[in-house]
Coordinates of C-alpha atoms in Angstrom, one line a residue:
X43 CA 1.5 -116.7 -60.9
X44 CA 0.2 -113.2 -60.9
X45 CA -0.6 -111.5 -57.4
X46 CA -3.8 -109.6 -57.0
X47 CA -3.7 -106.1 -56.7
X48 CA -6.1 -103.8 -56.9
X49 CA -5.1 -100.4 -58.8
X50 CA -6.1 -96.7 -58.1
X51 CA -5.1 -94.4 -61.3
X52 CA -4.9 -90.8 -61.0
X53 CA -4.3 -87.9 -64.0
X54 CA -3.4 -84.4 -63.5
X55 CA -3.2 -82.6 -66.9
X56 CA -1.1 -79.4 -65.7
X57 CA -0.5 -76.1 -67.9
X58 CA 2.6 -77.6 -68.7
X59 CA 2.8 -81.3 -68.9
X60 CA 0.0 -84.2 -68.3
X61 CA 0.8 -86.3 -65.6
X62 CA -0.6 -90.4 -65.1
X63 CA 0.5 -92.5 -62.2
X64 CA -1.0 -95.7 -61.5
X65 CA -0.5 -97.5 -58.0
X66 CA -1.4 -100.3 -56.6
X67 CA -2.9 -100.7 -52.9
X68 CA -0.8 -103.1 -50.3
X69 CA -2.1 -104.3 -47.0
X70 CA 0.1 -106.2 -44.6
X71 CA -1.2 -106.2 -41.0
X72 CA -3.3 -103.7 -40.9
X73 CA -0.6 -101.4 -42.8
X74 CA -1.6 -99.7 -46.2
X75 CA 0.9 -98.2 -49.0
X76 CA 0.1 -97.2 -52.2
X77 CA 3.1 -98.7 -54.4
X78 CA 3.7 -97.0 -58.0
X79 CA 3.6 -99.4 -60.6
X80 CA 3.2 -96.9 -63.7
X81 CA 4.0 -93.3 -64.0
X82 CA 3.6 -91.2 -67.3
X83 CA 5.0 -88.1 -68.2
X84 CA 4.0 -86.0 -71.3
X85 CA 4.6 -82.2 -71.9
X86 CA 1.6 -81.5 -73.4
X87 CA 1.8 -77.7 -72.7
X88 CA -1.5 -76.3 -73.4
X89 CA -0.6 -73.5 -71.4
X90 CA 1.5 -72.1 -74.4
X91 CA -1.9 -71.5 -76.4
X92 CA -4.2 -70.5 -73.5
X93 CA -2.2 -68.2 -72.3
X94 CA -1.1 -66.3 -75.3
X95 CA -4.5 -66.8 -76.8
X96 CA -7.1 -67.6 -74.5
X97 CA -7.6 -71.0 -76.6
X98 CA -6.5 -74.7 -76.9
X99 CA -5.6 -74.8 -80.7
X100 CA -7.0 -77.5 -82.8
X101 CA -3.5 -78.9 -83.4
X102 CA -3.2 -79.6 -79.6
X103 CA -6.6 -80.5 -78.7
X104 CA -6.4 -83.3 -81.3
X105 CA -2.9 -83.9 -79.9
X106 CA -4.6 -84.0 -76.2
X107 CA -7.7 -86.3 -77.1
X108 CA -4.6 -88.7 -78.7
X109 CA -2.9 -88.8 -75.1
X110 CA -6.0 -89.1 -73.4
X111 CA -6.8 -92.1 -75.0
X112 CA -3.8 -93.8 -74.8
X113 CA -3.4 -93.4 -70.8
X114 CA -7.2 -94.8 -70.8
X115 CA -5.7 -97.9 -73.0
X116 CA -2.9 -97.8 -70.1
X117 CA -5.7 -98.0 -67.3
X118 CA -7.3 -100.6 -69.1
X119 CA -4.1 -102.8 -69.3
X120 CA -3.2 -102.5 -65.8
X121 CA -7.5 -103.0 -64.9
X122 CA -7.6 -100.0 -63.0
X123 CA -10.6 -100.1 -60.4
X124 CA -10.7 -96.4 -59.7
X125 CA -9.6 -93.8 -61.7
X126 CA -9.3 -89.8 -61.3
X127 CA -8.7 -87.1 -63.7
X128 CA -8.2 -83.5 -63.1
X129 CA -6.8 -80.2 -65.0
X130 CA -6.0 -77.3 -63.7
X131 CA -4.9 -73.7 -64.6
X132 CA -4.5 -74.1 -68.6
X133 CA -8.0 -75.5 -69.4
X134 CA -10.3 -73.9 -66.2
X135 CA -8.6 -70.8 -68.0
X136 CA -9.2 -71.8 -72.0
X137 CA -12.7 -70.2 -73.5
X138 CA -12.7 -74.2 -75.3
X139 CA -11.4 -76.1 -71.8
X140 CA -15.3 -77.3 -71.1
X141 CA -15.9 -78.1 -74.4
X142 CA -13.2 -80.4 -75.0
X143 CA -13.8 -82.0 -71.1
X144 CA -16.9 -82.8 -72.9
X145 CA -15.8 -83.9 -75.9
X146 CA -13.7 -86.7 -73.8
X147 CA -16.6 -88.0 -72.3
X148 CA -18.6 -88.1 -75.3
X149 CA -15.7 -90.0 -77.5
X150 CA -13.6 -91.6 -74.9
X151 CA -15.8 -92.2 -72.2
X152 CA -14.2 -90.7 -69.3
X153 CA -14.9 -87.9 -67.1
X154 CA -12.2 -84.5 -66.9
X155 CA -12.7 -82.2 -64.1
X156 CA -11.5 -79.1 -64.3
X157 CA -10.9 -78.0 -60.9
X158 CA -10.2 -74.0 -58.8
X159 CA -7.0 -73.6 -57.1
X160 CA -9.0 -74.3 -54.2
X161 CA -10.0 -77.8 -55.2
X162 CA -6.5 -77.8 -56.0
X163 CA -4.6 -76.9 -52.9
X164 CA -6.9 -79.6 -50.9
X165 CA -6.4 -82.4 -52.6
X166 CA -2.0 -81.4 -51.7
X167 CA -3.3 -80.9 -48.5
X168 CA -4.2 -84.3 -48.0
X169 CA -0.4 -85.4 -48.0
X170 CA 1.4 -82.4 -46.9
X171 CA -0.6 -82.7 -43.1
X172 CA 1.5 -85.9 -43.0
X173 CA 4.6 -84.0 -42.9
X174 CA 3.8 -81.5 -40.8
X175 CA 5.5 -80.9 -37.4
X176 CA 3.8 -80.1 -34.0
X177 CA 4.6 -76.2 -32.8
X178 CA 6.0 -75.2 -36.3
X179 CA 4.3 -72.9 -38.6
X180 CA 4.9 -73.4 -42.7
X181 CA 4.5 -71.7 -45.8
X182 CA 3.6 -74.5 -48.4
X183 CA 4.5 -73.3 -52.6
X184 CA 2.8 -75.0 -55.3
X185 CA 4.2 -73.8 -58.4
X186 CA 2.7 -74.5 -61.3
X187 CA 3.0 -73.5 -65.3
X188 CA -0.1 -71.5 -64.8
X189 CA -0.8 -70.5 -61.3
X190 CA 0.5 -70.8 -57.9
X191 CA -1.0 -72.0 -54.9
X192 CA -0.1 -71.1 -51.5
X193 CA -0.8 -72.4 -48.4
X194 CA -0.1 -71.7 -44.5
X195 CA -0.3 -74.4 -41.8
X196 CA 0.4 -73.3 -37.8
X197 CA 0.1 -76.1 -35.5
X198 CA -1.0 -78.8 -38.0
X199 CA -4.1 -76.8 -39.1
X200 CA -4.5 -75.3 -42.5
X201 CA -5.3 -71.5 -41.6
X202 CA -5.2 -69.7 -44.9
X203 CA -4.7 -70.2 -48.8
X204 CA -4.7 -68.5 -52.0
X205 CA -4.5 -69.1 -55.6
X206 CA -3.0 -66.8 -58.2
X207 CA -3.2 -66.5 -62.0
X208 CA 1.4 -66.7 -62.0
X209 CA 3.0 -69.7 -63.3
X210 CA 6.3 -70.8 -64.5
X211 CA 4.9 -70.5 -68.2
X212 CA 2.8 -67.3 -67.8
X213 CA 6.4 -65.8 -66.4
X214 CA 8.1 -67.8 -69.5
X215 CA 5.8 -65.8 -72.1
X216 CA 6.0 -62.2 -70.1
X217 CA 10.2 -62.4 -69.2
X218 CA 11.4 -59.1 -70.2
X219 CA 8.1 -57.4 -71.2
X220 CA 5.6 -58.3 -68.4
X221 CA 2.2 -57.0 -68.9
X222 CA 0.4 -55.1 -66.1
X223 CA -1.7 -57.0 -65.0
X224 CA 1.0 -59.7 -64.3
X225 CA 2.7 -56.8 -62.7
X226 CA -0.5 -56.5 -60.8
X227 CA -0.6 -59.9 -59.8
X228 CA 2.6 -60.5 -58.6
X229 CA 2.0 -57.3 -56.3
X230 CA -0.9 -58.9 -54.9
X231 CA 0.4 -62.0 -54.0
X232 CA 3.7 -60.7 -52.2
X233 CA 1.1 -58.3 -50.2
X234 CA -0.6 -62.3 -49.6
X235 CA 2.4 -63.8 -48.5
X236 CA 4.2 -61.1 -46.6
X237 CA 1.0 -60.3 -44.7
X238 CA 0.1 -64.0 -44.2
X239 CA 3.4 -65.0 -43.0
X240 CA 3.3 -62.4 -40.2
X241 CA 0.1 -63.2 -39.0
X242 CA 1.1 -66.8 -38.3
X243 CA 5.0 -66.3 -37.8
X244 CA 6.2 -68.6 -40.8
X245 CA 9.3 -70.3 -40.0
X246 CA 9.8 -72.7 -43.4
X247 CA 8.5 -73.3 -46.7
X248 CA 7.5 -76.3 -48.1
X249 CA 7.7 -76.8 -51.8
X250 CA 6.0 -78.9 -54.2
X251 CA 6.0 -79.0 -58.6
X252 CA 8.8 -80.8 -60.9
X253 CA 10.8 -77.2 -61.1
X254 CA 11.5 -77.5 -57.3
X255 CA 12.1 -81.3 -56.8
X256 CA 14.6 -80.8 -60.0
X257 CA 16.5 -77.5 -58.5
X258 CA 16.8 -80.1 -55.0
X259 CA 18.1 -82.6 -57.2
X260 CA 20.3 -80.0 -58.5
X261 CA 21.8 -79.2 -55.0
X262 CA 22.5 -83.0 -54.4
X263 CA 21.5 -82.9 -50.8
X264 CA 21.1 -86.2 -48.3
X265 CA 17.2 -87.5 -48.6
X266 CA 14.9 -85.4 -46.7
X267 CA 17.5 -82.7 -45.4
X268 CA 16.0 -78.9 -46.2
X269 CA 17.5 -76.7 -49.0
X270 CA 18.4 -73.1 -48.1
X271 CA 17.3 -70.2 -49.4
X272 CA 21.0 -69.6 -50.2
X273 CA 21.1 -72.8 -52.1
X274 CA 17.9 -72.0 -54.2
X275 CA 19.7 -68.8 -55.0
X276 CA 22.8 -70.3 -56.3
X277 CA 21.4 -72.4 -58.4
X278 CA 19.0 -69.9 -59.9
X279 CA 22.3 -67.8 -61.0
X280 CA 24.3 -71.4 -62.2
X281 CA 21.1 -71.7 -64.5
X282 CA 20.7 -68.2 -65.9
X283 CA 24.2 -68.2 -66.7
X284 CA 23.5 -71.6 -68.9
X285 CA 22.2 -72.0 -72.3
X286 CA 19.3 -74.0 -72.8
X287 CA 21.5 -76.6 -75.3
X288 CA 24.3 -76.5 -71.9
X289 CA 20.4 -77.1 -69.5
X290 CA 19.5 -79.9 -71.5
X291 CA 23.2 -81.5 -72.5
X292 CA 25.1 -80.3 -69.1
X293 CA 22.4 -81.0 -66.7
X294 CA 20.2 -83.4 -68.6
X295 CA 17.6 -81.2 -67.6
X296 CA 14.0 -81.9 -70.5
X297 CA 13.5 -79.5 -72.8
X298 CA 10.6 -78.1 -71.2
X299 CA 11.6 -78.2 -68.0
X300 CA 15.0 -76.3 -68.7
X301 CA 13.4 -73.2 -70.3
X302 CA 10.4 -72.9 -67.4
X303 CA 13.0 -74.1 -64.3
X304 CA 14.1 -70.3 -63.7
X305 CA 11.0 -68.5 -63.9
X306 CA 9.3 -71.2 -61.9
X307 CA 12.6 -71.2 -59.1
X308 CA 12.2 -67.1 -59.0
X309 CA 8.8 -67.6 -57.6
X310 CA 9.6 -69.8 -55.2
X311 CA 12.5 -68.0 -53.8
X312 CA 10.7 -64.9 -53.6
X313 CA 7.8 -66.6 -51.9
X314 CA 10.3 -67.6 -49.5
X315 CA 11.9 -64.1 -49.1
X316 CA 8.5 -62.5 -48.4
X317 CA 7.7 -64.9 -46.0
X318 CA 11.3 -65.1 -44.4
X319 CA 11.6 -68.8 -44.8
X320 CA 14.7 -69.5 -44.9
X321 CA 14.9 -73.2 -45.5
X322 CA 12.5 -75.5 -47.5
X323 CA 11.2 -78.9 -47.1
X324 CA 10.9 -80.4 -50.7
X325 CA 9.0 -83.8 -50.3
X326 CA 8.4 -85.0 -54.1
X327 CA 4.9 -85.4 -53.7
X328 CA 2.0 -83.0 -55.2
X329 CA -1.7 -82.8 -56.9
X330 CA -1.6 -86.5 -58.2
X331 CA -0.3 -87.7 -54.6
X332 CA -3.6 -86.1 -53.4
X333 CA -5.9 -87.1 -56.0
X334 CA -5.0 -90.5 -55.2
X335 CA -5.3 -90.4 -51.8
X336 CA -8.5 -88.9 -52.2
X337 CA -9.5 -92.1 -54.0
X338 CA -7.9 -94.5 -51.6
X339 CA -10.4 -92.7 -48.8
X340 CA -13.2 -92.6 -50.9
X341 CA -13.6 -96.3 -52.0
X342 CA -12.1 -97.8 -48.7
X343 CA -14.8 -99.9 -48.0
X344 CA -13.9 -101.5 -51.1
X345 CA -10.4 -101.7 -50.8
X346 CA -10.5 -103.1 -46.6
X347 CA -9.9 -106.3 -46.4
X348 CA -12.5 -108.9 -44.9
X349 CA -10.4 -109.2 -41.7
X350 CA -9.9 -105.6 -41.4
X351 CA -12.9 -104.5 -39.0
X352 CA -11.3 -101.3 -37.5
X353 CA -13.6 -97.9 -38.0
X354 CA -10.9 -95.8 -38.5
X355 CA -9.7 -94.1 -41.5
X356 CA -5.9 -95.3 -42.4
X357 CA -3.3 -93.0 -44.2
X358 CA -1.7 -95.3 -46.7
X359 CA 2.4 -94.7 -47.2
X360 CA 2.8 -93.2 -50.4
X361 CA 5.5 -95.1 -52.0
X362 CA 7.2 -94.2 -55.1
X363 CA 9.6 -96.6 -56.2
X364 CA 9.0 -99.5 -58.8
X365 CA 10.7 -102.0 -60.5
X366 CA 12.4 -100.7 -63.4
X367 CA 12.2 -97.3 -62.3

């Protein structure tokens, strides 16, 4: 007997890999959770042609409009009600990013929004200001293969954020020979951080991205208990002293997540030196947790049961377990 469920679909196509997770809304006494039941993982990396030459090569864009299809196939299987899809850094950055947004409504039917960092740090923000703590100021890291958001929360209240154009991949492709303006970037956002922090008397960092939930796993700490800087630090030094056959084969780390892990894990230590932070929260949630919390909120009406009359707003668990998982 199948049980009804009705399904929210979210897709965040990063600068490094493309990213589907399909969950399915629960309500049990006036209690919601949104239960993964399909996650997708694909590295993609179209930041590897953008940023070396300003361009998604035909190669990959074929390559992407494949994938794209296929997860669409994926939402139809699983009769998605609701679906989001957002890119980020690689193709808001790519002189062709617009045109091939276009070209997948115009073959395939569904709609690509390439989104700011802004647009990008509020839909995290949606499911970090359940973590948050009452009288404790934070320095939230997004680090991602093209750019890095950062934001800063005192007393539950988001009170600053910026985007910058330094990811784990831009810092991948620059490693030994960084250009100036990277140089000049990565000025700017430790003046950010170091400046920002100070204002509002950061006292830990939150991180978010697959490079920092995989140097947690790394460290092998209990569920939900912070990671030092010190620990971050240590592991940075295990992994440059690896090779990348001893980071896949040693660590069973993906092959492009063991070549971006350390330029990725520099930036968020040094975030965290800047700042002074000198523990992080690492909650394993990020942009597709948002996006699909943004869709739980915007078709509640929907989604409310009959003998749910309550005018309030409900913030659904995130759940991330699934069978077979």
């Amino acid at each position: 007997m199948e049980y009804p469920l009705l399904k929210l679909a979210a897709i965040d196509i990063g600068s490094n890999a493309v990213r589907c997770q399909i969950s399915a809304v629960l309500e049990f006494g006036g209690n919601y959770r949104l239960k993964r039941v399909e996650y997708v993982r694909y590295p993609l990396r179209l930041g590897e042609d953008v940023f070396a030459t300003g361009r998604i090569s035909p190669a990959k864009e074929e390559k992407f409009v494949k994938f794209l299809h296929a997860l669409k196939l994926l939402m139809e299987v699983h009769d998605v009600a609701h679906y989001l899809i957002c890119s980020t850094s690689a193709m808001r950055s790519a002189e062709n990013g617009q045109a091939i947004a276009e070209r997948m409504k115009r073959e395939l039917g569904i709609d690509v929004q390439i989104i700011d960092g802004q647009s990008e740090a509020a839909y995290v923000n949606r499911v970090i200001m359940q973590l948050l703590e009452d009288k404790r100021h934070y320095l939230h890291i997004d680090v991602g293969g093209g750019s890095t958001e950062f934001n800063l929360y005192s007393e539950r209240r988001k009170v600053a954020s910026q985007s910058f154009e330094v990811g784990s991949i831009r810092r991948l492709q620059n490693d030994g020979q960084p250009g100036a303006q990277l140089q000049d970037t990565w000025q700017q956002m430790e003046t950010w951080v170091k400046e920002n922090a100070r204002r509002y008397h950061v006292t830990r960092a939150i991180g978010t991205g697959g490079n920092i939930n995989k140097i947690y796993a790394l460290a092998q700490l209990p569920l939900d208990q912070p990671i030092s800087r010190r620990q971050i630090k240590d592991i940075l030094t295990r992994l440059r002293g690896m090779s990348m056959d001893e980071r896949v084969n040693l660590l069973m780390l993906n092959p492009d997540r063991a070549d971006v892990i350390v330029p990725a894990g520099q930036i968020y230590l040094s975030a965290m030196e800047w700042s002074g932070a000198k523990d992080m929260l690492v909650p394993d949630i990020g942009l597709k947790d948002g996006m699909l919390q943004a869709l739980f909120e915007d078709h509640f009406e929907e989604i409310r049961p009959i003998t749910d009359q309550s005018h309030r707003m409900p913030v659904p668990v995130i759940q991330k377990d699934s069978e077979g998982s």
